[in-house]
Amino acid sequence: QSVLTQPPSVSAAPGQKVTISCSGSSSNIGNNYVSWYQQPPGTAPKLLIYDNNKRPSGIPDRFSGSKSGTSATLGITGLQTGDEADYYCGTWDSSLSAWVFGGGTKLTVL
Amino acid sequence: QVQLQESGPGLVKPSETLSLTCIVSGASISGSYWSWIRQPPGKGLQWVGYIFNSGSTNYNPSLRSRVAISVDTSKSQFSLKLNSVTASDTAVYYCVRGKLSLSYSYYMDVWGKGTTVTVSS
């Protein structure tokens, strides 16, 4: 059971938009910044979003992040087949004094 | 370009110690957080711990009694030791660079390709 809760899977058609939620508590998302990671099949994760909504250099603006209270959301617009991957949210948990990840969400582009 | 490369035995016997090394190239090993993340087969990511500035460490509470991370700045590498392993420690182990943003938030920006470790007799 992960500290952060994500839906196991989401799907949408190419060109559409999808959102992935990440729910936590005041000890993690509520008082810390969230980052998001993309893991295509068989590869290592890659940083997509940090500081809730900042994109590292090279990440297209189709990817966006937001946070409200104890939840965060990753948005992906203009879906492409290459976006099929597992997506993980992560943040610091002040009560655990540990980094925590969500359980991951598998994105299928139909 | 910063690159991380994990190395170590792919097979470890139960009750023994898992030892992995990560070589850092393209960046100074000073001033960053150097982390280990693992992923059991078919499961999600689990933070193992990090070391900062060659000395300060922080470990996952569930692993704290068995884990140690160290840095060798002269070789630009950092290492993981996990003792008393069981089958549940079987996973892909990633070495990762962590950074602090201008907002002083921690995030992980560079990942190694990962190395598979199987615990079995």
PDB file of C-alpha atoms in Angstrom:
ATOM      1  CA  GLN A   1       0.000   0.000   0.000  1.00  0.00           C
ATOM      2  CA  SER A   2       1.595   3.242  -1.162  1.00  0.00           C
ATOM      3  CA  VAL A   3       1.484   6.433   0.903  1.00  0.00           C
ATOM      4  CA  LEU A   4       0.410   8.333  -2.225  1.00  0.00           C
ATOM      5  CA  THR A   5      -2.640   7.065  -4.118  1.00  0.00           C
ATOM      6  CA  GLN A   6      -2.783   6.991  -7.903  1.00  0.00           C
ATOM      7  CA  PRO A   7      -5.312   5.309 -10.195  1.00  0.00           C
ATOM      8  CA  PRO A   8      -3.860   2.014 -11.504  1.00  0.00           C
ATOM      9  CA  SER A   9      -4.619   2.878 -15.113  1.00  0.00           C
ATOM     10  CA  VAL A  10      -5.948   5.554 -17.431  1.00  0.00           C
ATOM     11  CA  SER A  11      -6.523   5.536 -21.165  1.00  0.00           C
ATOM     12  CA  ALA A  12      -7.382   7.924 -23.942  1.00  0.00           C
ATOM     13  CA  ALA A  13      -7.192   8.196 -27.710  1.00  0.00           C
ATOM     14  CA  PRO A  14      -4.313   9.789 -29.620  1.00  0.00           C
ATOM     15  CA  GLY A  15      -4.580  13.571 -29.655  1.00  0.00           C
ATOM     16  CA  GLN A  16      -6.779  13.655 -26.566  1.00  0.00           C
ATOM     17  CA  LYS A  17      -5.991  14.872 -23.068  1.00  0.00           C
ATOM     18  CA  VAL A  18      -5.610  12.804 -19.911  1.00  0.00           C
ATOM     19  CA  THR A  19      -5.077  13.609 -16.258  1.00  0.00           C
ATOM     20  CA  ILE A  20      -3.489  11.442 -13.580  1.00  0.00           C
ATOM     21  CA  SER A  21      -4.234  12.172  -9.946  1.00  0.00           C
ATOM     22  CA  CYS A  22      -2.016  11.678  -6.913  1.00  0.00           C
ATOM     23  CA  SER A  23      -3.615  11.895  -3.488  1.00  0.00           C
ATOM     24  CA  GLY A  24      -1.758  12.214  -0.210  1.00  0.00           C
ATOM     25  CA  SER A  25      -1.963  13.963   3.125  1.00  0.00           C
ATOM     26  CA  SER A  26      -0.755  17.007   5.012  1.00  0.00           C
ATOM     27  CA  SER A  27       2.504  15.253   5.906  1.00  0.00           C
ATOM     28  CA  ASN A  28       3.482  14.823   2.273  1.00  0.00           C
ATOM     29  CA  ILE A  29       1.741  16.564  -0.644  1.00  0.00           C
ATOM     30  CA  GLY A  30       0.023  19.073   1.617  1.00  0.00           C
ATOM     31  CA  ASN A  31       3.308  20.612   2.747  1.00  0.00           C
ATOM     32  CA  ASN A  32       5.895  19.565   0.175  1.00  0.00           C
ATOM     33  CA  TYR A  33       6.508  19.889  -3.533  1.00  0.00           C
ATOM     34  CA  VAL A  34       5.548  17.103  -5.922  1.00  0.00           C
ATOM     35  CA  SER A  35       7.511  15.665  -8.825  1.00  0.00           C
ATOM     36  CA  TRP A  36       6.384  13.308 -11.577  1.00  0.00           C
ATOM     37  CA  TYR A  37       8.290  10.550 -13.379  1.00  0.00           C
ATOM     38  CA  GLN A  38       7.612   8.728 -16.643  1.00  0.00           C
ATOM     39  CA  GLN A  39       8.711   5.113 -17.092  1.00  0.00           C
ATOM     40  CA  PRO A  40       8.196   3.631 -20.565  1.00  0.00           C
ATOM     41  CA  PRO A  41       8.152  -0.184 -20.655  1.00  0.00           C
ATOM     42  CA  GLY A  42      11.509  -1.765 -19.926  1.00  0.00           C
ATOM     43  CA  THR A  43      13.311   1.521 -19.280  1.00  0.00           C
ATOM     44  CA  ALA A  44      14.379   3.657 -16.349  1.00  0.00           C
ATOM     45  CA  PRO A  45      12.128   6.423 -15.025  1.00  0.00           C
ATOM     46  CA  LYS A  46      12.625   9.967 -16.285  1.00  0.00           C
ATOM     47  CA  LEU A  47      11.836  13.253 -14.546  1.00  0.00           C
ATOM     48  CA  LEU A  48       8.823  15.011 -16.092  1.00  0.00           C
ATOM     49  CA  ILE A  49       7.764  17.643 -13.558  1.00  0.00           C
ATOM     50  CA  TYR A  50       9.310  19.059 -10.387  1.00  0.00           C
ATOM     51  CA  ASP A  51       8.220  21.723  -7.910  1.00  0.00           C
ATOM     52  CA  ASN A  52       4.595  20.776  -8.655  1.00  0.00           C
ATOM     53  CA  ASN A  53       4.524  22.372 -12.090  1.00  0.00           C
ATOM     54  CA  LYS A  54       8.012  23.011 -13.493  1.00  0.00           C
ATOM     55  CA  ARG A  55       9.289  21.169 -16.543  1.00  0.00           C
ATOM     56  CA  PRO A  56      12.973  20.292 -16.910  1.00  0.00           C
ATOM     57  CA  SER A  57      14.680  21.313 -20.114  1.00  0.00           C
ATOM     58  CA  GLY A  58      13.588  19.065 -22.973  1.00  0.00           C
ATOM     59  CA  ILE A  59      10.171  18.118 -21.599  1.00  0.00           C
ATOM     60  CA  PRO A  60       7.462  19.363 -23.989  1.00  0.00           C
ATOM     61  CA  ASP A  61       4.738  21.684 -22.734  1.00  0.00           C
ATOM     62  CA  ARG A  62       2.170  18.965 -23.454  1.00  0.00           C
ATOM     63  CA  PHE A  63       3.046  17.819 -19.936  1.00  0.00           C
ATOM     64  CA  SER A  64       1.843  19.931 -17.016  1.00  0.00           C
ATOM     65  CA  GLY A  65       1.539  19.591 -13.276  1.00  0.00           C
ATOM     66  CA  SER A  66      -0.609  21.177 -10.606  1.00  0.00           C
ATOM     67  CA  LYS A  67      -1.255  20.842  -6.894  1.00  0.00           C
ATOM     68  CA  SER A  68      -4.179  21.713  -4.686  1.00  0.00           C
ATOM     69  CA  GLY A  69      -4.238  20.918  -0.988  1.00  0.00           C
ATOM     70  CA  THR A  70      -3.225  17.297  -0.504  1.00  0.00           C
ATOM     71  CA  SER A  71      -3.590  16.254  -4.151  1.00  0.00           C
ATOM     72  CA  ALA A  72      -1.543  16.720  -7.275  1.00  0.00           C
ATOM     73  CA  THR A  73      -2.382  16.189 -10.931  1.00  0.00           C
ATOM     74  CA  LEU A  74      -0.347  15.431 -14.026  1.00  0.00           C
ATOM     75  CA  GLY A  75      -1.894  16.508 -17.312  1.00  0.00           C
ATOM     76  CA  ILE A  76      -0.891  15.333 -20.762  1.00  0.00           C
ATOM     77  CA  THR A  77      -2.373  16.904 -23.884  1.00  0.00           C
ATOM     78  CA  GLY A  78      -2.063  15.891 -27.519  1.00  0.00           C
ATOM     79  CA  LEU A  79      -1.537  12.242 -26.549  1.00  0.00           C
ATOM     80  CA  GLN A  80       0.893  10.232 -28.647  1.00  0.00           C
ATOM     81  CA  THR A  81       1.501   6.494 -28.719  1.00  0.00           C
ATOM     82  CA  GLY A  82       4.973   7.223 -27.390  1.00  0.00           C
ATOM     83  CA  ASP A  83       3.398   8.533 -24.179  1.00  0.00           C
ATOM     84  CA  GLU A  84       2.395   4.998 -23.195  1.00  0.00           C
ATOM     85  CA  ALA A  85       4.226   4.435 -19.932  1.00  0.00           C
ATOM     86  CA  ASP A  86       3.865   4.135 -16.196  1.00  0.00           C
ATOM     87  CA  TYR A  87       3.688   7.481 -14.407  1.00  0.00           C
ATOM     88  CA  TYR A  88       4.694   8.010 -10.780  1.00  0.00           C
ATOM     89  CA  CYS A  89       4.220  10.943  -8.449  1.00  0.00           C
ATOM     90  CA  GLY A  90       6.661  11.477  -5.600  1.00  0.00           C
ATOM     91  CA  THR A  91       7.254  13.802  -2.698  1.00  0.00           C
ATOM     92  CA  TRP A  92       8.887  14.062   0.702  1.00  0.00           C
ATOM     93  CA  ASP A  93       6.905  12.819   3.676  1.00  0.00           C
ATOM     94  CA  SER A  94       7.761  14.897   6.717  1.00  0.00           C
ATOM     95  CA  SER A  95       6.268  12.420   9.204  1.00  0.00           C
ATOM     96  CA  LEU A  96       8.158   9.443   7.799  1.00  0.00           C
ATOM     97  CA  SER A  97      11.290  11.511   7.011  1.00  0.00           C
ATOM     98  CA  ALA A  98      11.350   9.620   3.766  1.00  0.00           C
ATOM     99  CA  TRP A  99      10.727  10.057   0.070  1.00  0.00           C
ATOM    100  CA  VAL A 100       7.500   8.396  -1.042  1.00  0.00           C
ATOM    101  CA  PHE A 101       6.149   7.425  -4.433  1.00  0.00           C
ATOM    102  CA  GLY A 102       2.636   6.781  -5.622  1.00  0.00           C
ATOM    103  CA  GLY A 103       1.823   3.266  -6.759  1.00  0.00           C
ATOM    104  CA  GLY A 104       2.060   4.272 -10.405  1.00  0.00           C
ATOM    105  CA  THR A 105      -0.477   4.751 -13.195  1.00  0.00           C
ATOM    106  CA  LYS A 106      -0.319   2.905 -16.475  1.00  0.00           C
ATOM    107  CA  LEU A 107      -1.265   5.121 -19.399  1.00  0.00           C
ATOM    108  CA  THR A 108      -2.647   3.428 -22.484  1.00  0.00           C
ATOM    109  CA  VAL A 109      -3.072   5.427 -25.669  1.00  0.00           C
ATOM    110  CA  LEU A 110      -5.818   3.596 -27.534  1.00  0.00           C
TER     111      LEU A 110
ATOM    112  CA  GLN B   1      25.805  15.233 -19.800  1.00  0.00           C
ATOM    113  CA  VAL B   2      25.476  13.509 -16.442  1.00  0.00           C
ATOM    114  CA  GLN B   3      25.487   9.712 -16.606  1.00  0.00           C
ATOM    115  CA  LEU B   4      25.102   7.112 -13.904  1.00  0.00           C
ATOM    116  CA  GLN B   5      26.086   3.460 -14.284  1.00  0.00           C
ATOM    117  CA  GLU B   6      25.229   0.758 -11.788  1.00  0.00           C
ATOM    118  CA  SER B   7      27.329  -2.360 -11.321  1.00  0.00           C
ATOM    119  CA  GLY B   8      27.338  -5.351  -9.035  1.00  0.00           C
ATOM    120  CA  PRO B   9      26.400  -9.018  -8.741  1.00  0.00           C
ATOM    121  CA  GLY B  10      23.133 -10.000 -10.375  1.00  0.00           C
ATOM    122  CA  LEU B  11      22.594 -12.884  -7.978  1.00  0.00           C
ATOM    123  CA  VAL B  12      22.857 -12.798  -4.187  1.00  0.00           C
ATOM    124  CA  LYS B  13      22.133 -15.637  -1.757  1.00  0.00           C
ATOM    125  CA  PRO B  14      19.548 -15.213   0.992  1.00  0.00           C
ATOM    126  CA  SER B  15      20.980 -13.827   4.262  1.00  0.00           C
ATOM    127  CA  GLU B  16      24.007 -12.387   2.453  1.00  0.00           C
ATOM    128  CA  THR B  17      24.846  -8.767   1.623  1.00  0.00           C
ATOM    129  CA  LEU B  18      23.818  -7.053  -1.582  1.00  0.00           C
ATOM    130  CA  SER B  19      26.505  -4.624  -2.773  1.00  0.00           C
ATOM    131  CA  LEU B  20      26.113  -2.230  -5.687  1.00  0.00           C
ATOM    132  CA  THR B  21      28.208   0.637  -7.007  1.00  0.00           C
ATOM    133  CA  CYS B  22      27.230   3.603  -9.139  1.00  0.00           C
ATOM    134  CA  ILE B  23      29.822   5.461 -11.198  1.00  0.00           C
ATOM    135  CA  VAL B  24      29.042   9.132 -11.796  1.00  0.00           C
ATOM    136  CA  SER B  25      30.320  10.836 -14.938  1.00  0.00           C
ATOM    137  CA  GLY B  26      29.742  14.307 -16.308  1.00  0.00           C
ATOM    138  CA  ALA B  27      29.173  15.956 -12.929  1.00  0.00           C
ATOM    139  CA  SER B  28      30.842  16.519  -9.601  1.00  0.00           C
ATOM    140  CA  ILE B  29      29.807  14.088  -6.924  1.00  0.00           C
ATOM    141  CA  SER B  30      29.889  16.913  -4.396  1.00  0.00           C
ATOM    142  CA  GLY B  31      26.847  19.039  -3.694  1.00  0.00           C
ATOM    143  CA  SER B  32      24.135  16.597  -4.838  1.00  0.00           C
ATOM    144  CA  TYR B  33      22.038  13.939  -3.227  1.00  0.00           C
ATOM    145  CA  TRP B  34      22.955  10.442  -4.446  1.00  0.00           C
ATOM    146  CA  SER B  35      20.103   7.995  -4.089  1.00  0.00           C
ATOM    147  CA  TRP B  36      19.124   4.414  -4.637  1.00  0.00           C
ATOM    148  CA  ILE B  37      15.633   3.513  -5.818  1.00  0.00           C
ATOM    149  CA  ARG B  38      14.449  -0.041  -6.356  1.00  0.00           C
ATOM    150  CA  GLN B  39      11.608  -1.656  -8.259  1.00  0.00           C
ATOM    151  CA  PRO B  40      10.509  -5.249  -7.535  1.00  0.00           C
ATOM    152  CA  PRO B  41       9.342  -7.212 -10.572  1.00  0.00           C
ATOM    153  CA  GLY B  42       5.985  -5.904 -11.801  1.00  0.00           C
ATOM    154  CA  LYS B  43       5.719  -3.408  -8.956  1.00  0.00           C
ATOM    155  CA  GLY B  44       6.245   0.291  -8.287  1.00  0.00           C
ATOM    156  CA  LEU B  45       9.206   2.368  -7.222  1.00  0.00           C
ATOM    157  CA  GLN B  46      10.598   2.286  -3.693  1.00  0.00           C
ATOM    158  CA  TRP B  47      13.069   4.825  -2.336  1.00  0.00           C
ATOM    159  CA  VAL B  48      15.946   3.125  -0.545  1.00  0.00           C
ATOM    160  CA  GLY B  49      17.845   6.173   0.669  1.00  0.00           C
ATOM    161  CA  TYR B  50      20.367   8.893  -0.166  1.00  0.00           C
ATOM    162  CA  ILE B  51      23.703  10.312   0.816  1.00  0.00           C
ATOM    163  CA  PHE B  52      24.521  14.018   0.636  1.00  0.00           C
ATOM    164  CA  ASN B  53      27.890  15.690   0.540  1.00  0.00           C
ATOM    165  CA  SER B  54      29.747  12.490   1.339  1.00  0.00           C
ATOM    166  CA  GLY B  55      28.377  12.124   4.803  1.00  0.00           C
ATOM    167  CA  SER B  56      24.778  12.878   5.618  1.00  0.00           C
ATOM    168  CA  THR B  57      22.481   9.930   4.955  1.00  0.00           C
ATOM    169  CA  ASN B  58      18.758   9.280   5.079  1.00  0.00           C
ATOM    170  CA  TYR B  59      17.196   5.869   4.641  1.00  0.00           C
ATOM    171  CA  ASN B  60      13.752   4.386   4.079  1.00  0.00           C
ATOM    172  CA  PRO B  61      12.487   3.548   7.589  1.00  0.00           C
ATOM    173  CA  SER B  62      11.493   0.058   6.437  1.00  0.00           C
ATOM    174  CA  LEU B  63      15.113  -0.677   5.398  1.00  0.00           C
ATOM    175  CA  ARG B  64      17.060   1.476   7.847  1.00  0.00           C
ATOM    176  CA  SER B  65      18.364  -1.392   9.980  1.00  0.00           C
ATOM    177  CA  ARG B  66      19.867  -3.189   6.972  1.00  0.00           C
ATOM    178  CA  VAL B  67      21.070  -0.494   4.575  1.00  0.00           C
ATOM    179  CA  ALA B  68      24.143   1.691   4.201  1.00  0.00           C
ATOM    180  CA  ILE B  69      25.032   4.155   1.435  1.00  0.00           C
ATOM    181  CA  SER B  70      28.528   5.550   1.093  1.00  0.00           C
ATOM    182  CA  VAL B  71      30.473   7.758  -1.284  1.00  0.00           C
ATOM    183  CA  ASP B  72      34.031   7.541  -2.644  1.00  0.00           C
ATOM    184  CA  THR B  73      34.703  11.023  -3.999  1.00  0.00           C
ATOM    185  CA  SER B  74      38.151  10.043  -5.300  1.00  0.00           C
ATOM    186  CA  LYS B  75      36.518   7.517  -7.640  1.00  0.00           C
ATOM    187  CA  SER B  76      33.384   9.589  -8.295  1.00  0.00           C
ATOM    188  CA  GLN B  77      31.155   6.748  -7.215  1.00  0.00           C
ATOM    189  CA  PHE B  78      28.699   5.859  -4.509  1.00  0.00           C
ATOM    190  CA  SER B  79      27.642   2.495  -3.169  1.00  0.00           C
ATOM    191  CA  LEU B  80      24.770   0.598  -1.613  1.00  0.00           C
ATOM    192  CA  LYS B  81      25.017  -2.223   0.882  1.00  0.00           C
ATOM    193  CA  LEU B  82      21.911  -4.097   1.981  1.00  0.00           C
ATOM    194  CA  ASN B  83      22.479  -6.933   4.401  1.00  0.00           C
ATOM    195  CA  SER B  84      20.470  -9.984   5.419  1.00  0.00           C
ATOM    196  CA  VAL B  85      18.681 -10.044   2.077  1.00  0.00           C
ATOM    197  CA  THR B  86      15.606 -12.145   1.336  1.00  0.00           C
ATOM    198  CA  ALA B  87      13.665 -12.875  -1.819  1.00  0.00           C
ATOM    199  CA  SER B  88      11.652  -9.696  -1.242  1.00  0.00           C
ATOM    200  CA  ASP B  89      14.804  -7.683  -1.971  1.00  0.00           C
ATOM    201  CA  THR B  90      14.789  -8.967  -5.546  1.00  0.00           C
ATOM    202  CA  ALA B  91      14.403  -5.885  -7.733  1.00  0.00           C
ATOM    203  CA  VAL B  92      15.857  -3.594 -10.343  1.00  0.00           C
ATOM    204  CA  TYR B  93      18.071  -1.153  -8.465  1.00  0.00           C
ATOM    205  CA  TYR B  94      18.510   2.342  -9.885  1.00  0.00           C
ATOM    206  CA  CYS B  95      21.117   4.869  -8.851  1.00  0.00           C
ATOM    207  CA  VAL B  96      19.768   8.392  -9.061  1.00  0.00           C
ATOM    208  CA  ARG B  97      20.923  11.969  -8.628  1.00  0.00           C
ATOM    209  CA  GLY B  98      18.771  14.129  -6.402  1.00  0.00           C
ATOM    210  CA  LYS B  99      18.765  17.904  -6.439  1.00  0.00           C
ATOM    211  CA  LEU B 100      17.329  20.772  -4.468  1.00  0.00           C
ATOM    212  CA  SER B 101      15.352  23.261  -6.525  1.00  0.00           C
ATOM    213  CA  LEU B 102      15.368  27.018  -5.976  1.00  0.00           C
ATOM    214  CA  SER B 103      12.289  26.351  -3.835  1.00  0.00           C
ATOM    215  CA  TYR B 104      14.413  23.994  -1.732  1.00  0.00           C
ATOM    216  CA  SER B 105      12.389  21.006  -2.821  1.00  0.00           C
ATOM    217  CA  TYR B 106      14.060  17.675  -3.474  1.00  0.00           C
ATOM    218  CA  TYR B 107      13.579  15.855  -6.755  1.00  0.00           C
ATOM    219  CA  MET B 108      15.418  13.225  -8.791  1.00  0.00           C
ATOM    220  CA  ASP B 109      16.685  14.408 -12.147  1.00  0.00           C
ATOM    221  CA  VAL B 110      19.129  11.814 -13.485  1.00  0.00           C
ATOM    222  CA  TRP B 111      18.606   8.051 -13.350  1.00  0.00           C
ATOM    223  CA  GLY B 112      20.887   5.170 -14.204  1.00  0.00           C
ATOM    224  CA  LYS B 113      19.646   2.406 -16.482  1.00  0.00           C
ATOM    225  CA  GLY B 114      19.180   0.077 -13.516  1.00  0.00           C
ATOM    226  CA  THR B 115      20.636  -3.280 -12.597  1.00  0.00           C
ATOM    227  CA  THR B 116      18.658  -6.402 -11.775  1.00  0.00           C
ATOM    228  CA  VAL B 117      19.458  -8.168  -8.522  1.00  0.00           C
ATOM    229  CA  THR B 118      17.925 -11.541  -7.759  1.00  0.00           C
ATOM    230  CA  VAL B 119      18.057 -13.042  -4.286  1.00  0.00           C
ATOM    231  CA  SER B 120      18.058 -16.805  -4.560  1.00  0.00           C
ATOM    232  CA  SER B 121      20.027 -19.789  -3.383  1.00  0.00           C
TER     233      SER B 121
END
